Structures are given as structure tokens and as C-alpha cells.
Amino acid sequence: MPAPSDNMKINADRLWDSLMEMAKIGPGIAGGNNRQTLTDADSEGRHLFRKWCEDAGMTMGVDTMGNMFARREGTDPDALPVYVGSHLDTQPTGGKYDGVLGVLGGLEIIRSLNDLGVRTQHPIIVVNWTNEEGTRFAPAMLASGVFAGVLAEDWAKDRVDADGKRFGDELKRIGWEGDEPVGARKMHALFELHIEQGPILEAEDKLIGVVTHGQGLRWVQCTVTGKGQHTGSTPMRMRRNAGRGLAQITELTHEIAMQHQPNAVGAIGHIDVYPNSRNIIPEKAVFTVDFRSHELDTLNGMVAELLEKAPAICEALGCEFEAEIVGQFDPPAFDETCVSAVRSAAERLGYSHMDIISGAGHDACWINRVAPTAMVMCPCVDGLSHNEAEEISREWAAAGANVLMHAVVETAGVEG
Ligand code: HGY
Ligand code: MN
Ligand code: MN
């Protein structure tokens, strides 16, 4: 396909204004966002996105997992569409750009192609994937995982949040359960624009990350069970303190990841202690170990070491230990043709760029299993993300969206 002309650019101010408008929905308490999946705020953001897509002349489809697909017709209606998008749901203390830049960057491509009067051969579809974050309903990338056929829809709809609310019920409650069978759509290719969520691009002074691979992920949910007893009157020798199991396994998680530097990370972000009373020795601790690496053997080795050592730690404390894998995907390698389209777009546009491995998980990591897929990354300030202070510049947003547009248009084919 002929490459688009290098002066084809998006409207940077309109993209930025849309990002700021969406950020008003589900505001956080420190300038970011709390627009968690399947909440009323998520629904409000979905309605705004649908309105913007319809204003841009697109038609909206929604599948049975709530994934949204806004379609711009191509000159060949039978050609498989090129998909572009990400997610609108956020962390509880999320930023304004994680996921949102990829969805609204996709919308901006359509708005700009309309302005330029450019038609593509393949249709283009802008996607909002449901529950990418996995913070309210584990695991992350839940709906794109069902779409890719790696997670069962019934299992996904039975996932419950901390209040015991069921995914399927909440999707119905907010009115976003569509009628399209999830996964029925076939793709020519998919591109996702995302902030890096790490410090590399900014430190290397690069505008664009050409994402060749992603890290794999394992979420090991651990339960340590001891005995709830009075913190004052129970002799130390009689205690079975689940909190000590949590503390020692937290340190073990860090030590295991440190053994595999620089190619591994590990931490425990989710922690629930029961009954969580100031004067009761913790009876139970439930927490999730998050291990990541782009090396599959390293990833599996870290999990194996955790599951070998954690039971002995708990036994020595007089506690029981249970573990369940509640989220996982292997390290993805993205499609070389799509990756080259991203790289040549950055070169054509004269943007500094570098190949990069994605540290975070993304919907593209699952879709990569059913369609040729690649990602475009832009820097974020201090590499900070999953924090309300997440920040990018207008220039970074525009550069990422311009590369995304060139890669998408080149892959979709420019008519005329
Ligand atoms: O966990 C992740 O990597 C993604 O941000 N959901
Ligand atoms: Mn994201
Ligand atoms: Mn995220």
C-alpha cells in the first residue's frame, strides 16, 4: 500500500480538548480519574465516546462483553477492517491518558480523515475495550481476552468485585451489554496507541516507542490463614499471625524479582487483611503477587519459586497457605509488518523513536493472538502512571496520534 503523504497530520488541539473533556467524567481526588469499569462514570464516558463517534459519521456496534466498535466505511465494504483503540476505564487513582489516549487518538484519526477528505480501502474501526484495568474485576484485559478466545465469557461474567457485585450484572445495570457475539469480528490488523507508563522514552529523549514485544504477566492471588485473637492478652508464643505471612511473602516477592534483574519485576499491590481491626491479630491476609517479564522461562521460574517457598514460610508461622492464578498472559511478540508500519511512520514524520518492550499489559497483547497487531507509545512525565499525577505533553500526544494515523492509513490503503 502506498504510504500516506508525510504532511497528513491530526488536529492536535482537538485531540487535547477531547482528552480534557473526557477527563471531566469520573474525576479523581487529585486531578486524575476514578472511572472504574462498569460504574456510572464508565457509562457516562461511553455515552460521550458514542456521541463523538456518531458526530464523526461512524456507526457503533457493541458486543456481549460491552466492547464498543465505531465503524468508518471504506471504499471496499468487504475488506476486513483495520482496528484502532484501547480502553476508557481507569484505575481508582488513575491518570487522564492511560487507555484514553488510544481511544480518543483513534477517534481523532477519523475526524482528521474526514477533514482531509481521505477515503481508505479497508474500513477503520475505533475500539473501546471493556475492563482493561482489571482493578475492579480481575483479571486485567478481561473483555479483550474473551474477544481473543482465551477467556470464557461465562467465567468472565461471573467475576465479582470487592462488594460481591458480578461483572455480568453490572454490565446489564449500566445498559452496555450489546447483542453482538463477542469475538465474531475478524480484523485485518489492530493498532493501539498508549502512553509508555515507564521512564525509558523520556530518559532517552525519544518521542515514539515502536513496541516490538510486551512483558508476560502472572497474578498469583495468595491467602494466608492464621487465627484472629486478642492483640493484648494472647502470649506471643501462641500467635498465628497471618500479617507476618503477608510481610514475609511481600519481601520474598521482591527478592525473587531482584534475582532476575533487569528482566523482571514483582510487587504486591492488592492487599486485604481480615478482620482488619486494631486489636485483633490478623486472622487472614488475601493479596495478589504481580510478576512480569518478557522472558517466559523467567516468568514461570519466579512463580515456581514463590509457590515453593511461601508454604514453608506460612507453616513456620502456624498458618495455612493457598494460591490461585487469577490473571496471566505470556510475553507477546507483535506482528513484524505492523511494527514496521509504525517504525516507518515515525521515520516519515521525522520523529525520534526507538524500539521498546511494553512493561504494562494492554488489550493489544491479547488481540495479537487473533490478528496482526502492533503498538505505538509516547512518553509520560517521569514515567509515572497508575497515579493521578500522570502527565503527558500536547506534543507527545500529537506525535503518537500522527504515527498511529500513518500506520493505520498505510495498512488500510488510501483511495484516490
Ligand atoms: O496491569 C497492567 O499492566 C495494565 O495497566 N492493566
Ligand atoms: Mn492502559
Ligand atoms: Mn492501566
PDB file of N, CA, C and O and ligand atoms in Angstrom, residues 87 89 91 98 131-135 139-141 194 197 217 219 290 292 329 358-363 385-386, ligand 1:
ATOM      1  N   HIS A  87      -8.656   1.591  25.856  1.00  0.00           N
ATOM      2  CA  HIS A  87      -9.713   1.456  26.888  1.00  0.00           C
ATOM      3  C   HIS A  87     -10.010   2.791  27.556  1.00  0.00           C
ATOM      4  O   HIS A  87      -9.120   3.631  27.696  1.00  0.00           O
ATOM      5  N   ASP A  89     -11.735   2.775  30.644  1.00  0.00           N
ATOM      6  CA  ASP A  89     -11.810   2.582  32.099  1.00  0.00           C
ATOM      7  C   ASP A  89     -10.465   2.943  32.735  1.00  0.00           C
ATOM      8  O   ASP A  89      -9.418   2.824  32.098  1.00  0.00           O
ATOM      9  N   GLN A  91      -7.931   3.221  36.543  1.00  0.00           N
ATOM     10  CA  GLN A  91      -7.622   2.768  37.893  1.00  0.00           C
ATOM     11  C   GLN A  91      -8.402   3.657  38.892  1.00  0.00           C
ATOM     12  O   GLN A  91      -8.877   4.740  38.522  1.00  0.00           O
ATOM     13  N   ASP A  98      -3.923   7.114  30.356  1.00  0.00           N
ATOM     14  CA  ASP A  98      -3.787   5.649  30.286  1.00  0.00           C
ATOM     15  C   ASP A  98      -5.043   5.071  29.628  1.00  0.00           C
ATOM     16  O   ASP A  98      -6.129   5.152  30.182  1.00  0.00           O
ATOM     17  N   ASN A 131     -13.114  -3.089  30.652  1.00  0.00           N
ATOM     18  CA  ASN A 131     -12.317  -3.608  31.757  1.00  0.00           C
ATOM     19  C   ASN A 131     -10.900  -4.011  31.374  1.00  0.00           C
ATOM     20  O   ASN A 131     -10.459  -5.144  31.570  1.00  0.00           O
ATOM     21  N   GLU A 132     -10.158  -3.040  30.834  1.00  0.00           N
ATOM     22  CA  GLU A 132      -8.732  -3.356  30.581  1.00  0.00           C
ATOM     23  C   GLU A 132      -7.995  -3.417  31.914  1.00  0.00           C
ATOM     24  O   GLU A 132      -7.101  -4.226  32.124  1.00  0.00           O
ATOM     25  N   GLU A 133      -8.367  -2.555  32.868  1.00  0.00           N
ATOM     26  CA  GLU A 133      -7.532  -2.406  34.065  1.00  0.00           C
ATOM     27  C   GLU A 133      -7.561  -3.614  34.997  1.00  0.00           C
ATOM     28  O   GLU A 133      -6.584  -3.890  35.689  1.00  0.00           O
ATOM     29  N   GLY A 134      -8.694  -4.294  35.079  1.00  0.00           N
ATOM     30  CA  GLY A 134      -8.739  -5.467  35.946  1.00  0.00           C
ATOM     31  C   GLY A 134      -8.652  -5.123  37.423  1.00  0.00           C
ATOM     32  O   GLY A 134      -8.398  -5.986  38.261  1.00  0.00           O
ATOM     33  N   THR A 135      -8.863  -3.853  37.749  1.00  0.00           N
ATOM     34  CA  THR A 135      -8.722  -3.484  39.169  1.00  0.00           C
ATOM     35  C   THR A 135     -10.015  -3.755  39.942  1.00  0.00           C
ATOM     36  O   THR A 135     -10.002  -4.204  41.073  1.00  0.00           O
ATOM     37  N   PRO A 139      -9.340 -10.663  35.908  1.00  0.00           N
ATOM     38  CA  PRO A 139      -8.028 -10.111  35.616  1.00  0.00           C
ATOM     39  C   PRO A 139      -8.086  -8.882  34.724  1.00  0.00           C
ATOM     40  O   PRO A 139      -9.152  -8.533  34.202  1.00  0.00           O
ATOM     41  N   ALA A 140      -6.920  -8.296  34.494  1.00  0.00           N
ATOM     42  CA  ALA A 140      -6.814  -7.185  33.536  1.00  0.00           C
ATOM     43  C   ALA A 140      -7.078  -7.708  32.129  1.00  0.00           C
ATOM     44  O   ALA A 140      -6.983  -8.908  31.865  1.00  0.00           O
ATOM     45  N   MET A 141      -7.421  -6.807  31.220  1.00  0.00           N
ATOM     46  CA  MET A 141      -7.697  -7.118  29.815  1.00  0.00           C
ATOM     47  C   MET A 141      -8.749  -8.220  29.708  1.00  0.00           C
ATOM     48  O   MET A 141      -8.658  -9.153  28.898  1.00  0.00           O
ATOM     49  N   HIS A 194      -0.585   4.048  23.169  1.00  0.00           N
ATOM     50  CA  HIS A 194      -0.639   4.062  24.636  1.00  0.00           C
ATOM     51  C   HIS A 194       0.547   4.841  25.191  1.00  0.00           C
ATOM     52  O   HIS A 194       1.620   4.859  24.596  1.00  0.00           O
ATOM     53  N   GLN A 197       4.026   4.531  30.266  1.00  0.00           N
ATOM     54  CA  GLN A 197       3.821   4.175  31.686  1.00  0.00           C
ATOM     55  C   GLN A 197       5.144   3.776  32.347  1.00  0.00           C
ATOM     56  O   GLN A 197       5.142   3.088  33.367  1.00  0.00           O
ATOM     57  N   LEU A 217       2.711 -11.688  32.102  1.00  0.00           N
ATOM     58  CA  LEU A 217       2.197 -11.336  33.437  1.00  0.00           C
ATOM     59  C   LEU A 217       1.682 -12.580  34.149  1.00  0.00           C
ATOM     60  O   LEU A 217       1.119 -13.486  33.504  1.00  0.00           O
ATOM     61  N   TRP A 219      -0.572 -13.068  37.791  1.00  0.00           N
ATOM     62  CA  TRP A 219      -1.189 -12.563  39.028  1.00  0.00           C
ATOM     63  C   TRP A 219      -1.500 -13.778  39.905  1.00  0.00           C
ATOM     64  O   TRP A 219      -2.380 -14.582  39.574  1.00  0.00           O
ATOM     65  N   ASP A 290       2.124  -9.730  41.708  1.00  0.00           N
ATOM     66  CA  ASP A 290       2.162  -9.346  40.290  1.00  0.00           C
ATOM     67  C   ASP A 290       3.600  -9.530  39.798  1.00  0.00           C
ATOM     68  O   ASP A 290       4.472  -8.737  40.137  1.00  0.00           O
ATOM     69  N   ARG A 292       6.164  -9.960  36.399  1.00  0.00           N
ATOM     70  CA  ARG A 292       6.204  -9.719  34.951  1.00  0.00           C
ATOM     71  C   ARG A 292       7.626  -9.921  34.419  1.00  0.00           C
ATOM     72  O   ARG A 292       8.607  -9.611  35.123  1.00  0.00           O
ATOM     73  N   PHE A 329      -0.844 -13.844  31.124  1.00  0.00           N
ATOM     74  CA  PHE A 329      -0.641 -13.965  29.681  1.00  0.00           C
ATOM     75  C   PHE A 329       0.862 -14.043  29.446  1.00  0.00           C
ATOM     76  O   PHE A 329       1.656 -13.491  30.215  1.00  0.00           O
ATOM     77  N   SER A 358       6.964  -3.331  25.946  1.00  0.00           N
ATOM     78  CA  SER A 358       5.971  -2.740  26.833  1.00  0.00           C
ATOM     79  C   SER A 358       6.060  -3.374  28.221  1.00  0.00           C
ATOM     80  O   SER A 358       5.987  -4.602  28.369  1.00  0.00           O
ATOM     81  N   GLY A 359       6.210  -2.544  29.244  1.00  0.00           N
ATOM     82  CA  GLY A 359       6.248  -3.056  30.622  1.00  0.00           C
ATOM     83  C   GLY A 359       4.852  -3.388  31.108  1.00  0.00           C
ATOM     84  O   GLY A 359       4.654  -4.342  31.866  1.00  0.00           O
ATOM     85  N   ALA A 360       3.874  -2.597  30.663  1.00  0.00           N
ATOM     86  CA  ALA A 360       2.492  -2.820  31.107  1.00  0.00           C
ATOM     87  C   ALA A 360       1.791  -3.771  30.143  1.00  0.00           C
ATOM     88  O   ALA A 360       2.198  -3.958  28.999  1.00  0.00           O
ATOM     89  N   GLY A 361       0.713  -4.350  30.624  1.00  0.00           N
ATOM     90  CA  GLY A 361      -0.145  -5.179  29.782  1.00  0.00           C
ATOM     91  C   GLY A 361      -1.134  -4.293  29.041  1.00  0.00           C
ATOM     92  O   GLY A 361      -1.488  -3.216  29.529  1.00  0.00           O
ATOM     93  N   HIS A 362      -1.567  -4.726  27.877  1.00  0.00           N
ATOM     94  CA  HIS A 362      -2.531  -3.949  27.087  1.00  0.00           C
ATOM     95  C   HIS A 362      -3.461  -4.903  26.340  1.00  0.00           C
ATOM     96  O   HIS A 362      -3.112  -6.063  26.106  1.00  0.00           O
ATOM     97  N   ASP A 363      -4.620  -4.382  25.925  1.00  0.00           N
ATOM     98  CA  ASP A 363      -5.552  -5.218  25.154  1.00  0.00           C
ATOM     99  C   ASP A 363      -4.871  -5.773  23.905  1.00  0.00           C
ATOM    100  O   ASP A 363      -5.144  -6.901  23.468  1.00  0.00           O
ATOM    101  N   SER A 385       2.607   6.514  36.012  1.00  0.00           N
ATOM    102  CA  SER A 385       1.258   6.133  35.586  1.00  0.00           C
ATOM    103  C   SER A 385       0.622   5.315  36.713  1.00  0.00           C
ATOM    104  O   SER A 385       1.291   4.965  37.686  1.00  0.00           O
ATOM    105  N   HIS A 386      -0.713   5.048  36.554  1.00  0.00           N
ATOM    106  CA  HIS A 386      -1.455   4.438  37.675  1.00  0.00           C
ATOM    107  C   HIS A 386      -1.255   5.303  38.918  1.00  0.00           C
ATOM    108  O   HIS A 386      -1.051   4.824  40.020  1.00  0.00           O
TER     109      HIS A 386
HETATM  110  O1  HGY B   1      -1.729  -4.155  34.582  1.00  0.00           O
HETATM  111  C1  HGY B   1      -1.425  -3.626  33.512  1.00  0.00           C
HETATM  112  O2  HGY B   1      -0.316  -3.765  33.032  1.00  0.00           O
HETATM  113  C2  HGY B   1      -2.421  -2.757  32.778  1.00  0.00           C
HETATM  114  O3  HGY B   1      -2.187  -1.421  33.126  1.00  0.00           O
HETATM  115  N1  HGY B   1      -3.789  -3.113  33.078  1.00  0.00           N
END
